[in-house]
Amino acid sequence: MAPLEILEFPDPRLRTVAKPVQNVDGRIVEMADRMLDAMYEAPGIGLAATQVNFHQRLIVLDVSEKQDQPLILINPQIITGEGELETKEGCLSVPGFYEPVNRYEQIQLEAINRDGDPFTLDAEGLLAVCIQHEMDHLEGKLFVDYLSNTKRQLIRKKLQKLQKQQA
Ligand code: GNR
Ligand code: NI
């Protein structure tokens, strides 16, 4: 199957709000597996369905050093968030730019796994940051939205120029 393409800022499709997954069927599991392939290929530590133009609440992650601990989260919901952590974030949809963003340091999460079963997850540090970054994508939000207008517009112009050169 053709590899999934990752949309890039300022593509308006990245602003779509994703709908809850109603049923964890073969189509969802297949999309999750293709997203993991695209994430490892990129390479990245997370990918939200929004980034591959699939607008359901599905994210995949792997923050392990060896990239051998895939995590699939369906309909993720943050139950509690505590502390604050500033991380230089990057995004596969904003290639080449890294800027500090503040997130919760620890989160408690509820989600559904690839078998369709609900589970809870306690996450901290980079995993917590990455989950919050991915959940923003499902709301049509990007890390550049936390930056100043000036910085965001500069990034947009630079990326648009690159995209025109590649077209
Ligand atoms: O690969 C990614 N690295 C990253 C680094 C710091 C904070 C968040 C991330 S997520 C990003 C992949 C991506 O764009 N996911 O949406
Ligand atoms: Ni991203």
Short mmCIF file of N, CA and C and ligand atoms in Angstrom, two decimals:
data_model
loop_
_atom_site.label_atom_id
_atom_site.label_comp_id
_atom_site.label_asym_id
_atom_site.label_seq_id
_atom_site.Cartn_x
_atom_site.Cartn_y
_atom_site.Cartn_z
N MET A 1 0.84 -1.21 0.00
CA MET A 1 0.00 0.00 0.00
C MET A 1 0.87 1.25 0.00
N ALA A 2 0.40 2.28 -0.68
CA ALA A 2 1.15 3.53 -0.77
C ALA A 2 1.37 4.12 0.63
N PRO A 3 2.58 4.64 0.85
CA PRO A 3 2.81 5.24 2.17
C PRO A 3 1.93 6.48 2.36
N LEU A 4 1.59 6.74 3.61
CA LEU A 4 0.76 7.90 3.92
C LEU A 4 1.57 9.17 3.76
N GLU A 5 0.95 10.19 3.22
CA GLU A 5 1.60 11.50 3.11
C GLU A 5 1.26 12.35 4.32
N ILE A 6 2.23 13.06 4.79
CA ILE A 6 2.03 13.92 5.96
C ILE A 6 1.79 15.36 5.51
N LEU A 7 0.63 15.90 5.88
CA LEU A 7 0.28 17.28 5.52
C LEU A 7 1.22 18.25 6.22
N GLU A 8 1.49 19.37 5.55
CA GLU A 8 2.38 20.37 6.14
C GLU A 8 1.70 21.73 6.31
N PHE A 9 2.01 22.38 7.42
CA PHE A 9 1.59 23.74 7.71
C PHE A 9 1.98 24.64 6.55
N PRO A 10 1.11 25.53 6.05
CA PRO A 10 -0.20 25.91 6.59
C PRO A 10 -1.39 25.23 5.90
N ASP A 11 -1.28 23.97 5.54
CA ASP A 11 -2.39 23.26 4.89
C ASP A 11 -3.65 23.36 5.77
N PRO A 12 -4.74 23.91 5.23
CA PRO A 12 -5.96 24.10 6.04
C PRO A 12 -6.57 22.80 6.57
N ARG A 13 -6.24 21.69 5.94
CA ARG A 13 -6.79 20.40 6.42
C ARG A 13 -6.27 20.05 7.81
N LEU A 14 -5.10 20.63 8.18
CA LEU A 14 -4.56 20.41 9.53
C LEU A 14 -5.43 21.08 10.60
N ARG A 15 -6.38 21.92 10.17
CA ARG A 15 -7.25 22.63 11.11
C ARG A 15 -8.55 21.87 11.37
N THR A 16 -8.73 20.72 10.76
CA THR A 16 -9.94 19.92 10.95
C THR A 16 -10.00 19.34 12.36
N VAL A 17 -11.17 19.41 12.98
CA VAL A 17 -11.37 18.78 14.29
C VAL A 17 -11.80 17.33 14.06
N ALA A 18 -11.06 16.39 14.63
CA ALA A 18 -11.32 14.96 14.40
C ALA A 18 -12.54 14.47 15.18
N LYS A 19 -13.24 13.50 14.60
CA LYS A 19 -14.42 12.91 15.24
C LYS A 19 -14.02 11.66 16.05
N PRO A 20 -14.76 11.36 17.10
CA PRO A 20 -14.47 10.15 17.86
C PRO A 20 -14.57 8.90 16.97
N VAL A 21 -13.72 7.93 17.23
CA VAL A 21 -13.83 6.63 16.57
C VAL A 21 -15.04 5.93 17.18
N GLN A 22 -15.95 5.48 16.32
CA GLN A 22 -17.18 4.85 16.83
C GLN A 22 -16.97 3.36 17.07
N ASN A 23 -16.07 2.78 16.27
CA ASN A 23 -15.90 1.35 16.28
C ASN A 23 -14.46 1.03 15.91
N VAL A 24 -13.76 0.29 16.77
CA VAL A 24 -12.38 -0.07 16.44
C VAL A 24 -12.41 -1.29 15.52
N ASP A 25 -12.60 -1.02 14.23
CA ASP A 25 -12.71 -2.10 13.25
C ASP A 25 -11.39 -2.23 12.48
N GLY A 26 -11.39 -3.13 11.51
CA GLY A 26 -10.17 -3.40 10.74
C GLY A 26 -9.61 -2.16 10.06
N ARG A 27 -10.51 -1.27 9.68
CA ARG A 27 -10.10 -0.05 8.99
C ARG A 27 -9.26 0.85 9.93
N ILE A 28 -9.68 0.93 11.17
CA ILE A 28 -8.97 1.76 12.15
C ILE A 28 -7.61 1.12 12.49
N VAL A 29 -7.62 -0.19 12.70
CA VAL A 29 -6.37 -0.89 13.04
C VAL A 29 -5.37 -0.78 11.89
N GLU A 30 -5.87 -0.91 10.66
CA GLU A 30 -4.99 -0.79 9.50
C GLU A 30 -4.42 0.63 9.40
N MET A 31 -5.26 1.62 9.65
CA MET A 31 -4.78 3.01 9.61
C MET A 31 -3.74 3.23 10.69
N ALA A 32 -3.97 2.69 11.88
CA ALA A 32 -2.99 2.84 12.98
C ALA A 32 -1.65 2.22 12.57
N ASP A 33 -1.68 1.05 11.96
CA ASP A 33 -0.44 0.39 11.55
C ASP A 33 0.28 1.19 10.46
N ARG A 34 -0.48 1.73 9.51
CA ARG A 34 0.14 2.56 8.47
C ARG A 34 0.71 3.85 9.04
N MET A 35 0.02 4.39 10.05
CA MET A 35 0.53 5.60 10.71
C MET A 35 1.84 5.31 11.45
N LEU A 36 1.91 4.14 12.09
CA LEU A 36 3.17 3.76 12.77
C LEU A 36 4.30 3.65 11.75
N ASP A 37 4.02 3.02 10.61
CA ASP A 37 5.04 2.92 9.54
C ASP A 37 5.50 4.32 9.13
N ALA A 38 4.55 5.22 8.89
CA ALA A 38 4.88 6.58 8.45
C ALA A 38 5.69 7.32 9.52
N MET A 39 5.32 7.10 10.79
CA MET A 39 6.01 7.76 11.90
C MET A 39 7.47 7.28 11.99
N TYR A 40 7.67 5.95 11.94
CA TYR A 40 9.04 5.41 12.02
C TYR A 40 9.85 5.83 10.80
N GLU A 41 9.20 5.89 9.65
CA GLU A 41 9.87 6.25 8.40
C GLU A 41 10.35 7.70 8.42
N ALA A 42 9.56 8.56 9.07
CA ALA A 42 9.79 10.02 8.99
C ALA A 42 11.21 10.49 9.37
N PRO A 43 11.82 10.17 10.51
CA PRO A 43 11.26 9.52 11.67
C PRO A 43 10.71 10.55 12.65
N GLY A 44 9.71 10.08 13.43
CA GLY A 44 9.13 10.93 14.46
C GLY A 44 8.80 10.10 15.68
N ILE A 45 8.40 10.77 16.77
CA ILE A 45 8.05 10.04 18.00
C ILE A 45 6.54 10.01 18.21
N GLY A 46 5.79 10.62 17.29
CA GLY A 46 4.33 10.58 17.39
C GLY A 46 3.71 10.99 16.07
N LEU A 47 2.47 10.61 15.88
CA LEU A 47 1.75 11.03 14.67
C LEU A 47 0.25 10.99 14.98
N ALA A 48 -0.44 12.04 14.59
CA ALA A 48 -1.89 12.10 14.78
C ALA A 48 -2.56 11.87 13.42
N ALA A 49 -3.74 11.24 13.44
CA ALA A 49 -4.45 10.92 12.21
C ALA A 49 -4.68 12.18 11.36
N THR A 50 -4.94 13.30 12.01
CA THR A 50 -5.13 14.58 11.32
C THR A 50 -4.00 14.86 10.33
N GLN A 51 -2.78 14.52 10.72
CA GLN A 51 -1.61 14.82 9.89
C GLN A 51 -1.57 14.03 8.59
N VAL A 52 -2.31 12.91 8.56
CA VAL A 52 -2.37 12.12 7.34
C VAL A 52 -3.78 12.22 6.72
N ASN A 53 -4.47 13.32 7.07
CA ASN A 53 -5.76 13.65 6.47
C ASN A 53 -6.84 12.61 6.76
N PHE A 54 -6.76 12.02 7.96
CA PHE A 54 -7.78 11.06 8.42
C PHE A 54 -8.34 11.65 9.71
N HIS A 55 -9.61 12.06 9.67
CA HIS A 55 -10.07 12.93 10.74
C HIS A 55 -10.91 12.22 11.80
N GLN A 56 -10.27 11.20 12.38
CA GLN A 56 -10.83 10.50 13.53
C GLN A 56 -9.80 10.51 14.65
N ARG A 57 -10.30 10.31 15.90
CA ARG A 57 -9.44 10.54 17.06
C ARG A 57 -8.53 9.33 17.32
N LEU A 58 -7.42 9.35 16.62
CA LEU A 58 -6.45 8.25 16.63
C LEU A 58 -5.06 8.85 16.61
N ILE A 59 -4.21 8.41 17.56
CA ILE A 59 -2.81 8.83 17.53
C ILE A 59 -1.90 7.64 17.78
N VAL A 60 -0.69 7.71 17.25
CA VAL A 60 0.31 6.68 17.51
C VAL A 60 1.57 7.38 18.04
N LEU A 61 2.31 6.67 18.87
CA LEU A 61 3.50 7.24 19.49
C LEU A 61 4.55 6.16 19.73
N ASP A 62 5.79 6.58 19.81
CA ASP A 62 6.85 5.73 20.34
C ASP A 62 8.00 6.64 20.76
N VAL A 63 8.13 6.85 22.07
CA VAL A 63 9.18 7.74 22.57
C VAL A 63 10.38 6.93 23.07
N SER A 64 10.36 5.60 22.85
CA SER A 64 11.46 4.76 23.34
C SER A 64 12.71 5.00 22.50
N GLU A 65 13.87 4.80 23.13
CA GLU A 65 15.13 5.06 22.45
C GLU A 65 15.31 4.18 21.22
N LYS A 66 14.95 2.91 21.37
CA LYS A 66 15.13 1.96 20.26
C LYS A 66 13.97 1.99 19.27
N GLN A 67 12.98 2.82 19.54
CA GLN A 67 11.79 2.90 18.69
C GLN A 67 11.19 1.50 18.50
N ASP A 68 11.01 0.82 19.63
CA ASP A 68 10.45 -0.52 19.58
C ASP A 68 9.28 -0.67 20.56
N GLN A 69 8.69 0.49 20.96
CA GLN A 69 7.55 0.43 21.88
C GLN A 69 6.38 1.26 21.34
N PRO A 70 5.76 0.74 20.28
CA PRO A 70 4.64 1.48 19.68
C PRO A 70 3.45 1.57 20.62
N LEU A 71 2.78 2.71 20.56
CA LEU A 71 1.61 2.94 21.39
C LEU A 71 0.51 3.50 20.48
N ILE A 72 -0.66 2.90 20.58
CA ILE A 72 -1.82 3.36 19.81
C ILE A 72 -2.86 3.88 20.78
N LEU A 73 -3.30 5.11 20.60
CA LEU A 73 -4.33 5.68 21.47
C LEU A 73 -5.52 6.10 20.63
N ILE A 74 -6.68 5.53 20.95
CA ILE A 74 -7.92 5.85 20.26
C ILE A 74 -8.83 6.61 21.23
N ASN A 75 -9.44 7.69 20.76
CA ASN A 75 -10.29 8.56 21.59
C ASN A 75 -9.63 8.92 22.92
N PRO A 76 -8.38 9.41 22.89
CA PRO A 76 -7.69 9.73 24.15
C PRO A 76 -8.35 10.91 24.85
N GLN A 77 -8.39 10.84 26.18
CA GLN A 77 -8.95 11.92 26.99
C GLN A 77 -8.05 12.13 28.19
N ILE A 78 -7.63 13.37 28.41
CA ILE A 78 -6.83 13.68 29.59
C ILE A 78 -7.76 13.83 30.79
N ILE A 79 -7.47 13.05 31.83
CA ILE A 79 -8.28 13.08 33.06
C ILE A 79 -7.72 14.13 34.02
N THR A 80 -6.39 14.07 34.23
CA THR A 80 -5.73 15.07 35.07
C THR A 80 -4.41 15.46 34.45
N GLY A 81 -4.00 16.69 34.72
CA GLY A 81 -2.70 17.19 34.28
C GLY A 81 -2.06 17.94 35.43
N GLU A 82 -0.77 17.71 35.63
CA GLU A 82 -0.06 18.36 36.74
C GLU A 82 1.32 18.82 36.32
N GLY A 83 1.77 19.88 36.96
CA GLY A 83 3.12 20.38 36.74
C GLY A 83 3.26 21.05 35.40
N GLU A 84 4.44 21.56 35.14
CA GLU A 84 4.68 22.24 33.87
C GLU A 84 6.06 21.87 33.36
N LEU A 85 6.14 21.68 32.07
CA LEU A 85 7.41 21.28 31.46
C LEU A 85 7.56 22.02 30.14
N GLU A 86 8.69 22.71 29.98
CA GLU A 86 8.97 23.40 28.71
C GLU A 86 9.89 22.53 27.88
N THR A 87 9.46 22.21 26.66
CA THR A 87 10.25 21.36 25.76
C THR A 87 10.38 22.05 24.42
N LYS A 88 11.52 21.91 23.80
CA LYS A 88 11.65 22.38 22.41
C LYS A 88 10.92 21.37 21.54
N GLU A 89 9.79 21.78 20.99
CA GLU A 89 8.98 20.86 20.20
C GLU A 89 9.26 21.03 18.71
N GLY A 90 9.10 19.92 18.03
CA GLY A 90 9.13 19.93 16.58
C GLY A 90 7.87 19.24 16.12
N CYS A 91 7.61 19.25 14.82
CA CYS A 91 6.40 18.62 14.30
C CYS A 91 6.66 18.19 12.86
N LEU A 92 6.26 16.99 12.52
CA LEU A 92 6.44 16.50 11.16
C LEU A 92 5.65 17.35 10.16
N SER A 93 4.65 18.07 10.63
CA SER A 93 3.87 18.96 9.77
C SER A 93 4.44 20.37 9.72
N VAL A 94 5.51 20.60 10.49
CA VAL A 94 6.21 21.90 10.49
C VAL A 94 7.71 21.60 10.40
N PRO A 95 8.15 20.95 9.32
CA PRO A 95 9.49 20.39 9.29
C PRO A 95 10.58 21.46 9.40
N GLY A 96 11.56 21.18 10.25
CA GLY A 96 12.74 22.04 10.34
C GLY A 96 12.67 23.12 11.40
N PHE A 97 11.55 23.23 12.12
CA PHE A 97 11.43 24.28 13.12
C PHE A 97 11.22 23.67 14.51
N TYR A 98 11.94 24.20 15.49
CA TYR A 98 11.89 23.69 16.85
C TYR A 98 11.79 24.88 17.80
N GLU A 99 10.73 24.90 18.60
CA GLU A 99 10.51 26.03 19.50
C GLU A 99 9.99 25.53 20.84
N PRO A 100 10.33 26.24 21.92
CA PRO A 100 9.87 25.82 23.24
C PRO A 100 8.36 26.01 23.43
N VAL A 101 7.73 25.00 24.03
CA VAL A 101 6.30 25.02 24.33
C VAL A 101 6.12 24.49 25.76
N ASN A 102 5.18 25.08 26.49
CA ASN A 102 4.87 24.60 27.84
C ASN A 102 3.71 23.62 27.82
N ARG A 103 3.90 22.52 28.53
CA ARG A 103 2.85 21.49 28.63
C ARG A 103 2.78 21.01 30.09
N TYR A 104 1.75 20.22 30.39
CA TYR A 104 1.74 19.49 31.67
C TYR A 104 2.93 18.54 31.71
N GLU A 105 3.50 18.40 32.91
CA GLU A 105 4.64 17.50 33.09
C GLU A 105 4.16 16.05 33.25
N GLN A 106 2.98 15.91 33.88
CA GLN A 106 2.40 14.59 34.11
C GLN A 106 0.93 14.62 33.73
N ILE A 107 0.48 13.57 33.09
CA ILE A 107 -0.94 13.47 32.78
C ILE A 107 -1.46 12.07 33.08
N GLN A 108 -2.76 12.04 33.36
CA GLN A 108 -3.45 10.76 33.46
C GLN A 108 -4.45 10.75 32.32
N LEU A 109 -4.48 9.63 31.63
CA LEU A 109 -5.18 9.56 30.36
C LEU A 109 -6.10 8.35 30.31
N GLU A 110 -7.21 8.52 29.60
CA GLU A 110 -8.06 7.38 29.29
C GLU A 110 -8.10 7.26 27.78
N ALA A 111 -8.02 6.04 27.28
CA ALA A 111 -8.06 5.84 25.83
C ALA A 111 -8.55 4.42 25.55
N ILE A 112 -8.66 4.11 24.26
CA ILE A 112 -9.05 2.77 23.82
C ILE A 112 -7.86 2.20 23.05
N ASN A 113 -7.56 0.92 23.24
CA ASN A 113 -6.43 0.31 22.54
C ASN A 113 -6.89 -0.34 21.23
N ARG A 114 -5.95 -0.97 20.52
CA ARG A 114 -6.26 -1.52 19.19
C ARG A 114 -7.20 -2.71 19.24
N ASP A 115 -7.40 -3.27 20.45
CA ASP A 115 -8.38 -4.34 20.61
C ASP A 115 -9.78 -3.80 20.92
N GLY A 116 -9.85 -2.46 21.05
CA GLY A 116 -11.15 -1.85 21.36
C GLY A 116 -11.44 -1.77 22.84
N ASP A 117 -10.42 -2.07 23.67
CA ASP A 117 -10.63 -2.05 25.12
C ASP A 117 -10.14 -0.73 25.73
N PRO A 118 -10.94 -0.17 26.65
CA PRO A 118 -10.50 1.05 27.33
C PRO A 118 -9.38 0.77 28.32
N PHE A 119 -8.49 1.73 28.49
CA PHE A 119 -7.42 1.59 29.49
C PHE A 119 -7.03 2.99 29.97
N THR A 120 -6.35 3.03 31.12
CA THR A 120 -5.83 4.30 31.61
C THR A 120 -4.31 4.25 31.54
N LEU A 121 -3.72 5.42 31.43
CA LEU A 121 -2.27 5.53 31.27
C LEU A 121 -1.79 6.72 32.08
N ASP A 122 -0.74 6.52 32.87
CA ASP A 122 -0.04 7.62 33.53
C ASP A 122 1.20 7.91 32.71
N ALA A 123 1.34 9.14 32.28
CA ALA A 123 2.49 9.51 31.45
C ALA A 123 3.17 10.72 32.04
N GLU A 124 4.49 10.78 31.88
CA GLU A 124 5.24 11.97 32.32
C GLU A 124 6.35 12.26 31.32
N GLY A 125 6.94 13.44 31.48
CA GLY A 125 8.07 13.81 30.64
C GLY A 125 7.74 13.83 29.17
N LEU A 126 8.66 13.30 28.36
CA LEU A 126 8.51 13.38 26.90
C LEU A 126 7.24 12.70 26.40
N LEU A 127 6.88 11.56 27.02
CA LEU A 127 5.65 10.88 26.58
C LEU A 127 4.43 11.76 26.82
N ALA A 128 4.39 12.40 28.01
CA ALA A 128 3.27 13.29 28.34
C ALA A 128 3.22 14.46 27.35
N VAL A 129 4.38 15.03 27.06
CA VAL A 129 4.47 16.15 26.12
C VAL A 129 3.97 15.73 24.74
N CYS A 130 4.44 14.57 24.30
CA CYS A 130 4.09 14.10 22.97
C CYS A 130 2.60 13.81 22.86
N ILE A 131 2.02 13.21 23.89
CA ILE A 131 0.58 12.93 23.87
C ILE A 131 -0.21 14.24 23.76
N GLN A 132 0.20 15.26 24.52
CA GLN A 132 -0.50 16.55 24.45
C GLN A 132 -0.35 17.19 23.07
N HIS A 133 0.84 17.07 22.49
CA HIS A 133 1.09 17.59 21.13
C HIS A 133 0.18 16.88 20.12
N GLU A 134 0.07 15.56 20.24
CA GLU A 134 -0.78 14.79 19.30
C GLU A 134 -2.25 15.10 19.50
N MET A 135 -2.66 15.24 20.77
CA MET A 135 -4.07 15.53 21.03
C MET A 135 -4.45 16.92 20.50
N ASP A 136 -3.52 17.85 20.52
CA ASP A 136 -3.75 19.16 19.89
C ASP A 136 -4.06 18.99 18.40
N HIS A 137 -3.29 18.12 17.72
CA HIS A 137 -3.54 17.89 16.29
C HIS A 137 -5.00 17.49 16.05
N LEU A 138 -5.53 16.64 16.95
CA LEU A 138 -6.92 16.16 16.78
C LEU A 138 -7.92 17.30 16.91
N GLU A 139 -7.50 18.40 17.56
CA GLU A 139 -8.34 19.60 17.69
C GLU A 139 -8.04 20.61 16.59
N GLY A 140 -7.18 20.24 15.65
CA GLY A 140 -6.82 21.18 14.58
C GLY A 140 -5.79 22.20 15.03
N LYS A 141 -5.08 21.88 16.10
CA LYS A 141 -4.13 22.83 16.68
C LYS A 141 -2.69 22.37 16.46
N LEU A 142 -1.80 23.33 16.23
CA LEU A 142 -0.39 23.04 15.98
C LEU A 142 0.48 23.74 17.02
N PHE A 143 1.69 23.24 17.24
CA PHE A 143 2.54 23.89 18.27
C PHE A 143 2.88 25.32 17.91
N VAL A 144 2.87 25.65 16.63
CA VAL A 144 3.17 27.04 16.22
C VAL A 144 2.09 28.02 16.71
N ASP A 145 0.90 27.49 17.07
CA ASP A 145 -0.16 28.35 17.59
C ASP A 145 0.20 28.94 18.95
N TYR A 146 1.18 28.31 19.64
CA TYR A 146 1.60 28.82 20.95
C TYR A 146 2.69 29.89 20.81
N LEU A 147 3.20 30.09 19.61
CA LEU A 147 4.27 31.07 19.39
C LEU A 147 3.67 32.45 19.10
N SER A 148 4.51 33.45 19.03
CA SER A 148 4.04 34.79 18.68
C SER A 148 3.55 34.78 17.23
N ASN A 149 2.65 35.71 16.91
CA ASN A 149 2.16 35.82 15.53
C ASN A 149 3.32 36.02 14.56
N THR A 150 4.27 36.83 14.98
CA THR A 150 5.42 37.13 14.13
C THR A 150 6.20 35.86 13.79
N LYS A 151 6.47 35.06 14.83
CA LYS A 151 7.23 33.84 14.63
C LYS A 151 6.46 32.85 13.76
N ARG A 152 5.15 32.74 14.02
CA ARG A 152 4.32 31.80 13.26
C ARG A 152 4.27 32.20 11.78
N GLN A 153 4.13 33.51 11.53
CA GLN A 153 4.05 33.98 10.15
C GLN A 153 5.37 33.78 9.41
N LEU A 154 6.47 33.95 10.15
CA LEU A 154 7.80 33.74 9.56
C LEU A 154 7.94 32.27 9.14
N ILE A 155 7.53 31.37 10.04
CA ILE A 155 7.59 29.93 9.75
C ILE A 155 6.70 29.60 8.55
N ARG A 156 5.50 30.19 8.53
CA ARG A 156 4.57 29.94 7.42
C ARG A 156 5.18 30.36 6.08
N LYS A 157 5.76 31.55 6.06
CA LYS A 157 6.37 32.05 4.82
C LYS A 157 7.50 31.16 4.35
N LYS A 158 8.35 30.76 5.28
CA LYS A 158 9.50 29.92 4.92
C LYS A 158 9.04 28.57 4.39
N LEU A 159 8.03 28.00 5.05
CA LEU A 159 7.53 26.69 4.60
C LEU A 159 6.82 26.80 3.25
N GLN A 160 6.04 27.85 3.07
CA GLN A 160 5.34 28.03 1.79
C GLN A 160 6.33 28.17 0.64
N LYS A 161 7.43 28.85 0.91
CA LYS A 161 8.46 29.02 -0.12
C LYS A 161 9.05 27.66 -0.49
N LEU A 162 9.39 26.88 0.54
CA LEU A 162 9.93 25.53 0.31
C LEU A 162 8.93 24.66 -0.44
N GLN A 163 7.65 24.75 -0.05
CA GLN A 163 6.63 23.92 -0.68
C GLN A 163 6.46 24.28 -2.16
N LYS A 164 6.58 25.56 -2.48
CA LYS A 164 6.48 25.99 -3.88
C LYS A 164 7.67 25.47 -4.70
N GLN A 165 8.84 25.48 -4.06
CA GLN A 165 10.03 24.95 -4.75
C GLN A 165 9.90 23.46 -5.04
N GLN A 166 9.24 22.76 -4.10
CA GLN A 166 9.12 21.31 -4.25
C GLN A 166 8.01 20.93 -5.22
N ALA A 167 7.07 21.83 -5.44
CA ALA A 167 5.91 21.52 -6.29
C ALA A 167 6.29 21.48 -7.79
O1 GNR B 1 8.66 13.74 16.12
C1 GNR B 1 8.20 14.59 16.89
N1 GNR B 1 8.98 15.07 17.89
C2 GNR B 1 8.50 15.87 18.92
C3 GNR B 1 9.42 16.49 19.75
C4 GNR B 1 9.01 17.28 20.80
C5 GNR B 1 7.67 17.44 21.04
C6 GNR B 1 6.73 16.83 20.22
C7 GNR B 1 7.14 16.05 19.18
S1 GNR B 1 5.97 15.28 18.17
C8 GNR B 1 6.84 15.10 16.66
C9 GNR B 1 6.05 14.29 15.66
C10 GNR B 1 4.77 15.01 15.32
O2 GNR B 1 4.71 15.96 14.59
N2 GNR B 1 3.68 14.58 15.87
O3 GNR B 1 2.53 15.22 15.65
NI NI B 2 3.01 17.26 15.23
#
